[in-house]
């Protein structure tokens, strides 16, 4: 009886002791959780400007030197020429070599408008063949970087973004400045220069899924430009029309690069080296802004 009572007291004591003590919780060291920067789709939107388009090559060189390679390339007119070759896989240095070795005659196939059903002093076949030869016949949808180029439907004035099909033909359509190149017929539609509706194709870069857009504006100031030839007059007319469109289009770009091309004319192929250098300088000057805005957007 004594031993049973002793055992009961012992059990009660253990129970009370258990109620008065705190359970032991193993201590752990807090671990900081690092949120990786958001992956952004960077787009390069290359504007039109004929021979001034050589500046696009300098921009590409400067961006590549800092490891900035776009996920999307969109071009209008001259921007579509450079953009298609870049999307194919040529580096900035390779593009420069191609540009400096280019013979203007290889993209010029003169027509006599009087004997032609279409207006335009250049037919455009040479430009189409030049691009297709450079990209080895690769269609738009097979290029290494997703690429689009903008043209204008001559019948209704609406823009079209070419994302598939013959690369050279699409670039030719995008570059067909009215009065300079003959309009391009694709299927049952006829197209002319994309600069009439999108001098710098920012909104189309956004439509292609871009999160961050670097726009390159090579359009010339309407003042101080040479108007000595009919070609100069036609290019100046197109430039005047594009100025107002650019004002609204460029607002949606994250960064706008404007190479200092001065009074370089749209037909000045002899100034290509200086244009490339101007593109490099402008892009280098914009790099701190590009990096800061990229970082801020990645962390947002």
Short mmCIF file of C-alpha atoms in Angstrom, two decimals:
data_model
loop_
_atom_site.label_atom_id
_atom_site.label_comp_id
_atom_site.label_asym_id
_atom_site.label_seq_id
_atom_site.Cartn_x
_atom_site.Cartn_y
_atom_site.Cartn_z
CA UNK A 1 0.00 0.00 0.00
CA UNK A 2 2.86 2.30 0.81
CA UNK A 3 4.64 1.62 -2.37
CA UNK A 4 1.47 2.30 -4.38
CA UNK A 5 0.92 5.63 -2.62
CA UNK A 6 4.57 6.55 -3.17
CA UNK A 7 4.25 5.79 -6.86
CA UNK A 8 1.17 8.03 -7.16
CA UNK A 9 2.99 10.93 -5.49
CA UNK A 10 5.93 10.44 -7.81
CA UNK A 11 3.69 10.54 -10.90
CA UNK A 12 1.92 13.69 -9.67
CA UNK A 13 5.28 15.35 -9.09
CA UNK A 14 6.41 14.57 -12.63
CA UNK A 15 3.17 15.96 -14.05
CA UNK A 16 3.52 19.21 -12.12
CA UNK A 17 7.15 19.52 -13.16
CA UNK A 18 6.15 19.05 -16.78
CA UNK A 19 3.51 21.80 -16.55
CA UNK A 20 5.98 24.27 -15.18
CA UNK A 21 8.73 23.81 -17.81
CA UNK A 22 8.76 25.31 -21.33
CA UNK A 23 9.15 22.99 -24.27
CA UNK A 24 12.58 23.18 -25.84
CA UNK A 25 12.47 24.53 -29.42
CA UNK A 26 15.56 24.04 -31.52
CA UNK A 27 17.13 27.37 -32.51
CA UNK A 28 17.65 28.03 -36.24
CA UNK A 29 19.64 30.76 -37.96
CA UNK A 30 17.47 33.04 -40.15
CA UNK A 31 18.25 32.62 -43.86
CA UNK A 32 18.03 35.65 -46.14
CA UNK A 33 15.97 34.96 -49.25
CA UNK A 34 17.44 36.60 -52.35
CA UNK A 35 14.94 37.39 -55.08
CA UNK A 36 16.68 37.08 -58.46
CA UNK A 37 16.32 40.03 -60.86
CA UNK A 38 13.36 39.71 -63.20
CA UNK A 39 14.34 38.54 -66.68
CA UNK A 40 13.37 41.26 -69.12
CA UNK A 41 12.84 40.94 -72.84
CA UNK A 42 14.95 43.69 -74.35
CA UNK A 43 14.03 45.03 -77.79
CA UNK A 44 16.01 47.14 -80.20
CA UNK A 45 13.77 49.38 -82.34
CA UNK A 46 15.72 50.68 -85.34
CA UNK A 47 14.31 53.66 -87.21
CA UNK A 48 14.43 54.69 -90.84
CA UNK A 49 16.71 57.24 -92.46
CA UNK A 50 18.33 55.73 -95.58
CA UNK A 51 22.14 56.16 -95.49
CA UNK A 52 21.92 57.53 -91.95
CA UNK A 53 21.02 53.95 -91.00
CA UNK A 54 24.73 53.06 -90.84
CA UNK A 55 24.59 54.63 -87.36
CA UNK A 56 22.56 51.61 -86.21
CA UNK A 57 25.70 49.50 -86.60
CA UNK A 58 27.64 51.72 -84.21
CA UNK A 59 24.85 51.47 -81.65
CA UNK A 60 24.86 47.68 -81.89
CA UNK A 61 28.65 47.58 -81.45
CA UNK A 62 28.54 49.71 -78.31
CA UNK A 63 25.72 47.71 -76.74
CA UNK A 64 27.41 44.38 -77.51
CA UNK A 65 30.62 45.62 -75.88
CA UNK A 66 28.64 45.95 -72.63
CA UNK A 67 26.95 42.57 -72.99
CA UNK A 68 23.59 44.05 -73.95
CA UNK A 69 22.11 41.80 -76.63
CA UNK A 70 18.43 42.25 -77.53
CA UNK A 71 15.87 39.47 -77.41
CA UNK A 72 13.80 41.20 -80.12
CA UNK A 73 14.76 43.36 -83.11
CA UNK A 74 12.27 45.51 -85.01
CA UNK A 75 13.18 47.75 -87.94
CA UNK A 76 11.72 50.29 -90.29
CA UNK A 77 13.26 51.03 -93.69
CA UNK A 78 17.05 51.37 -93.18
CA UNK A 79 16.51 49.93 -89.71
CA UNK A 80 14.99 46.82 -91.26
CA UNK A 81 18.08 46.30 -93.43
CA UNK A 82 20.51 46.45 -90.51
CA UNK A 83 18.05 44.70 -88.20
CA UNK A 84 17.56 41.71 -90.50
CA UNK A 85 21.30 41.09 -90.78
CA UNK A 86 21.77 41.49 -87.03
CA UNK A 87 18.87 39.12 -86.31
CA UNK A 88 20.46 36.61 -88.68
CA UNK A 89 23.54 36.47 -86.47
CA UNK A 90 26.11 39.03 -87.64
CA UNK A 91 27.90 40.82 -84.81
CA UNK A 92 28.37 44.56 -84.70
CA UNK A 93 31.95 44.27 -85.99
CA UNK A 94 30.84 41.97 -88.81
CA UNK A 95 28.10 44.43 -89.74
CA UNK A 96 30.67 47.23 -89.86
CA UNK A 97 32.86 45.19 -92.20
CA UNK A 98 29.86 44.48 -94.45
CA UNK A 99 28.91 48.16 -94.46
CA UNK A 100 32.37 49.45 -95.31
CA UNK A 101 32.76 46.92 -98.13
CA UNK A 102 29.29 47.56 -99.55
CA UNK A 103 29.15 48.92 -103.08
CA UNK A 104 26.16 51.22 -103.41
CA UNK A 105 25.61 49.86 -106.92
CA UNK A 106 24.79 46.42 -105.49
CA UNK A 107 21.52 47.74 -104.04
CA UNK A 108 20.69 50.13 -106.88
CA UNK A 109 18.71 48.82 -109.84
CA UNK A 110 17.59 51.85 -111.79
CA UNK A 111 14.25 51.88 -113.54
CA UNK A 112 12.85 54.25 -116.14
CA UNK A 113 9.50 55.31 -114.64
CA UNK A 114 8.14 56.35 -118.04
CA UNK A 115 8.24 52.72 -119.18
CA UNK A 116 7.16 51.30 -115.85
CA UNK A 117 3.65 50.71 -114.55
CA UNK A 118 4.89 51.72 -111.10
CA UNK A 119 6.50 54.94 -109.97
CA UNK A 120 10.00 54.87 -108.53
CA UNK A 121 13.52 55.33 -109.83
CA UNK A 122 14.73 52.11 -108.16
CA UNK A 123 13.04 48.77 -108.69
CA UNK A 124 14.13 47.24 -105.37
CA UNK A 125 15.01 43.75 -106.63
CA UNK A 126 18.70 44.45 -105.98
CA UNK A 127 18.07 45.33 -102.32
CA UNK A 128 15.91 42.24 -101.88
CA UNK A 129 18.59 40.00 -103.41
CA UNK A 130 21.34 41.66 -101.39
CA UNK A 131 19.58 40.97 -98.09
CA UNK A 132 18.62 37.41 -99.01
CA UNK A 133 22.19 36.64 -100.04
CA UNK A 134 23.50 38.07 -96.75
CA UNK A 135 21.09 35.94 -94.66
CA UNK A 136 21.59 32.91 -96.93
CA UNK A 137 17.92 32.75 -97.82
CA UNK A 138 16.79 32.37 -94.21
CA UNK A 139 13.10 33.33 -93.76
CA UNK A 140 12.14 35.82 -91.06
CA UNK A 141 10.75 33.21 -88.67
CA UNK A 142 14.05 31.23 -88.74
CA UNK A 143 16.37 34.13 -87.88
CA UNK A 144 18.34 33.73 -84.63
CA UNK A 145 16.73 36.75 -82.95
CA UNK A 146 12.96 37.27 -83.30
CA UNK A 147 12.65 39.96 -85.99
CA UNK A 148 9.92 42.13 -87.41
CA UNK A 149 9.93 44.86 -90.02
CA UNK A 150 7.29 47.47 -90.68
CA UNK A 151 5.79 48.45 -94.04
CA UNK A 152 2.76 50.49 -95.07
CA UNK A 153 -0.22 49.12 -96.98
CA UNK A 154 -0.50 51.48 -99.93
CA UNK A 155 -4.25 50.98 -100.33
CA UNK A 156 -5.46 51.74 -96.81
CA UNK A 157 -2.44 53.40 -95.20
CA UNK A 158 -2.31 50.83 -92.40
CA UNK A 159 0.98 49.49 -91.01
CA UNK A 160 1.91 45.85 -91.29
CA UNK A 161 4.53 44.02 -89.27
CA UNK A 162 6.20 41.24 -91.24
CA UNK A 163 7.08 38.33 -88.92
CA UNK A 164 7.24 35.48 -91.41
CA UNK A 165 8.28 34.80 -94.98
CA UNK A 166 10.93 36.04 -97.39
CA UNK A 167 13.33 38.26 -95.42
CA UNK A 168 14.65 40.22 -98.38
CA UNK A 169 11.17 40.85 -99.77
CA UNK A 170 9.89 42.14 -96.42
CA UNK A 171 12.91 44.43 -96.02
CA UNK A 172 12.41 45.69 -99.55
CA UNK A 173 8.78 46.53 -98.78
CA UNK A 174 9.78 48.28 -95.55
CA UNK A 175 12.36 50.36 -97.44
CA UNK A 176 10.29 51.33 -100.47
CA UNK A 177 10.19 55.11 -100.07
CA UNK A 178 7.49 56.38 -102.49
CA UNK A 179 9.04 57.98 -105.55
CA UNK A 180 12.44 56.39 -104.83
CA UNK A 181 11.60 52.67 -104.85
CA UNK A 182 8.74 51.10 -106.73
CA UNK A 183 5.95 49.79 -104.47
CA UNK A 184 6.16 46.10 -103.60
CA UNK A 185 3.36 43.66 -104.32
CA UNK A 186 3.04 40.73 -101.91
CA UNK A 187 0.04 38.51 -102.44
CA UNK A 188 -2.87 40.78 -103.31
CA UNK A 189 -1.53 43.78 -101.35
CA UNK A 190 0.92 46.55 -102.30
CA UNK A 191 3.36 48.01 -99.78
CA UNK A 192 5.59 51.05 -99.40
CA UNK A 193 8.03 52.42 -96.83
CA UNK A 194 7.24 51.71 -93.18
CA UNK A 195 8.52 55.13 -92.18
CA UNK A 196 5.21 56.63 -93.29
CA UNK A 197 3.46 54.99 -90.32
CA UNK A 198 6.25 54.06 -87.87
CA UNK A 199 9.53 55.98 -88.36
CA UNK A 200 10.86 54.25 -85.23
CA UNK A 201 8.83 51.06 -84.57
CA UNK A 202 8.53 51.28 -80.78
CA UNK A 203 4.89 50.17 -80.48
CA UNK A 204 5.58 47.11 -82.63
CA UNK A 205 8.45 46.12 -80.37
CA UNK A 206 5.97 46.27 -77.50
CA UNK A 207 3.50 44.15 -79.48
CA UNK A 208 6.23 41.53 -79.95
CA UNK A 209 6.49 41.16 -76.18
CA UNK A 210 9.26 43.60 -75.24
CA UNK A 211 9.57 44.65 -71.59
CA UNK A 212 12.38 47.14 -72.21
CA UNK A 213 12.79 49.05 -75.48
CA UNK A 214 15.92 50.80 -76.71
CA UNK A 215 14.89 52.98 -79.65
CA UNK A 216 17.38 54.38 -82.16
CA UNK A 217 16.19 57.53 -83.88
CA UNK A 218 18.24 58.47 -86.95
CA UNK A 219 15.75 60.83 -88.56
CA UNK A 220 17.27 64.14 -89.57
CA UNK A 221 16.25 67.58 -88.48
CA UNK A 222 14.03 69.19 -91.07
CA UNK A 223 16.29 72.24 -91.03
CA UNK A 224 19.64 72.41 -92.76
CA UNK A 225 19.14 69.36 -94.95
CA UNK A 226 20.27 69.43 -98.56
CA UNK A 227 17.48 69.51 -101.12
CA UNK A 228 19.60 69.72 -104.25
CA UNK A 229 18.21 66.66 -105.99
CA UNK A 230 14.81 65.06 -106.46
CA UNK A 231 15.93 62.23 -104.16
CA UNK A 232 16.82 64.73 -101.43
CA UNK A 233 13.40 66.38 -101.80
CA UNK A 234 11.58 63.05 -101.56
CA UNK A 235 13.54 61.99 -98.47
CA UNK A 236 13.00 65.38 -96.84
CA UNK A 237 9.26 65.12 -97.50
CA UNK A 238 9.13 61.70 -95.85
CA UNK A 239 11.18 63.06 -92.95
CA UNK A 240 8.78 65.95 -92.37
CA UNK A 241 5.86 63.52 -92.29
CA UNK A 242 7.65 61.31 -89.80
CA UNK A 243 8.63 64.00 -87.30
CA UNK A 244 5.20 64.25 -85.68
CA UNK A 245 4.75 60.48 -85.59
CA UNK A 246 8.12 60.14 -83.87
CA UNK A 247 7.08 62.60 -81.18
CA UNK A 248 4.37 60.22 -79.98
CA UNK A 249 6.06 56.92 -80.82
CA UNK A 250 9.27 57.58 -78.90
CA UNK A 251 7.41 58.36 -75.67
CA UNK A 252 6.82 54.63 -75.17
CA UNK A 253 10.51 53.74 -75.42
CA UNK A 254 12.49 53.18 -72.23
CA UNK A 255 15.62 54.76 -73.73
CA UNK A 256 16.00 56.74 -76.96
CA UNK A 257 19.41 56.94 -78.64
CA UNK A 258 19.83 59.74 -81.18
CA UNK A 259 23.20 59.60 -82.96
CA UNK A 260 24.65 63.07 -83.72
CA UNK A 261 24.53 62.84 -87.51
CA UNK A 262 24.29 66.57 -88.13
CA UNK A 263 23.33 67.42 -91.69
CA UNK A 264 24.29 64.04 -93.13
CA UNK A 265 22.01 63.46 -96.09
CA UNK A 266 19.83 60.41 -96.60
CA UNK A 267 21.76 59.53 -99.78
CA UNK A 268 25.26 60.17 -98.36
CA UNK A 269 26.77 56.68 -98.52
CA UNK A 270 30.26 58.20 -98.37
CA UNK A 271 29.59 59.22 -94.79
CA UNK A 272 28.98 55.67 -93.56
CA UNK A 273 32.13 55.49 -91.42
CA UNK A 274 31.29 58.72 -89.58
CA UNK A 275 27.70 57.51 -89.13
CA UNK A 276 28.88 54.27 -87.50
CA UNK A 277 31.15 56.28 -85.18
CA UNK A 278 28.28 58.63 -84.29
CA UNK A 279 26.15 55.61 -83.40
CA UNK A 280 28.86 54.23 -81.12
CA UNK A 281 29.30 57.57 -79.36
CA UNK A 282 25.58 58.05 -78.81
CA UNK A 283 25.11 54.53 -77.44
CA UNK A 284 28.15 54.87 -75.15
CA UNK A 285 26.73 58.10 -73.74
CA UNK A 286 23.37 56.40 -73.13
CA UNK A 287 24.80 53.31 -71.38
CA UNK A 288 24.58 54.66 -67.78
CA UNK A 289 20.91 55.48 -68.36
CA UNK A 290 20.25 52.08 -69.98
CA UNK A 291 21.88 50.18 -67.11
CA UNK A 292 20.13 52.20 -64.42
CA UNK A 293 16.71 51.81 -66.01
CA UNK A 294 17.26 48.11 -66.66
CA UNK A 295 18.21 47.54 -63.01
CA UNK A 296 15.22 49.49 -61.73
CA UNK A 297 12.82 47.62 -64.00
CA UNK A 298 14.29 44.23 -63.09
CA UNK A 299 13.74 44.91 -59.40
CA UNK A 300 10.24 46.32 -59.78
#
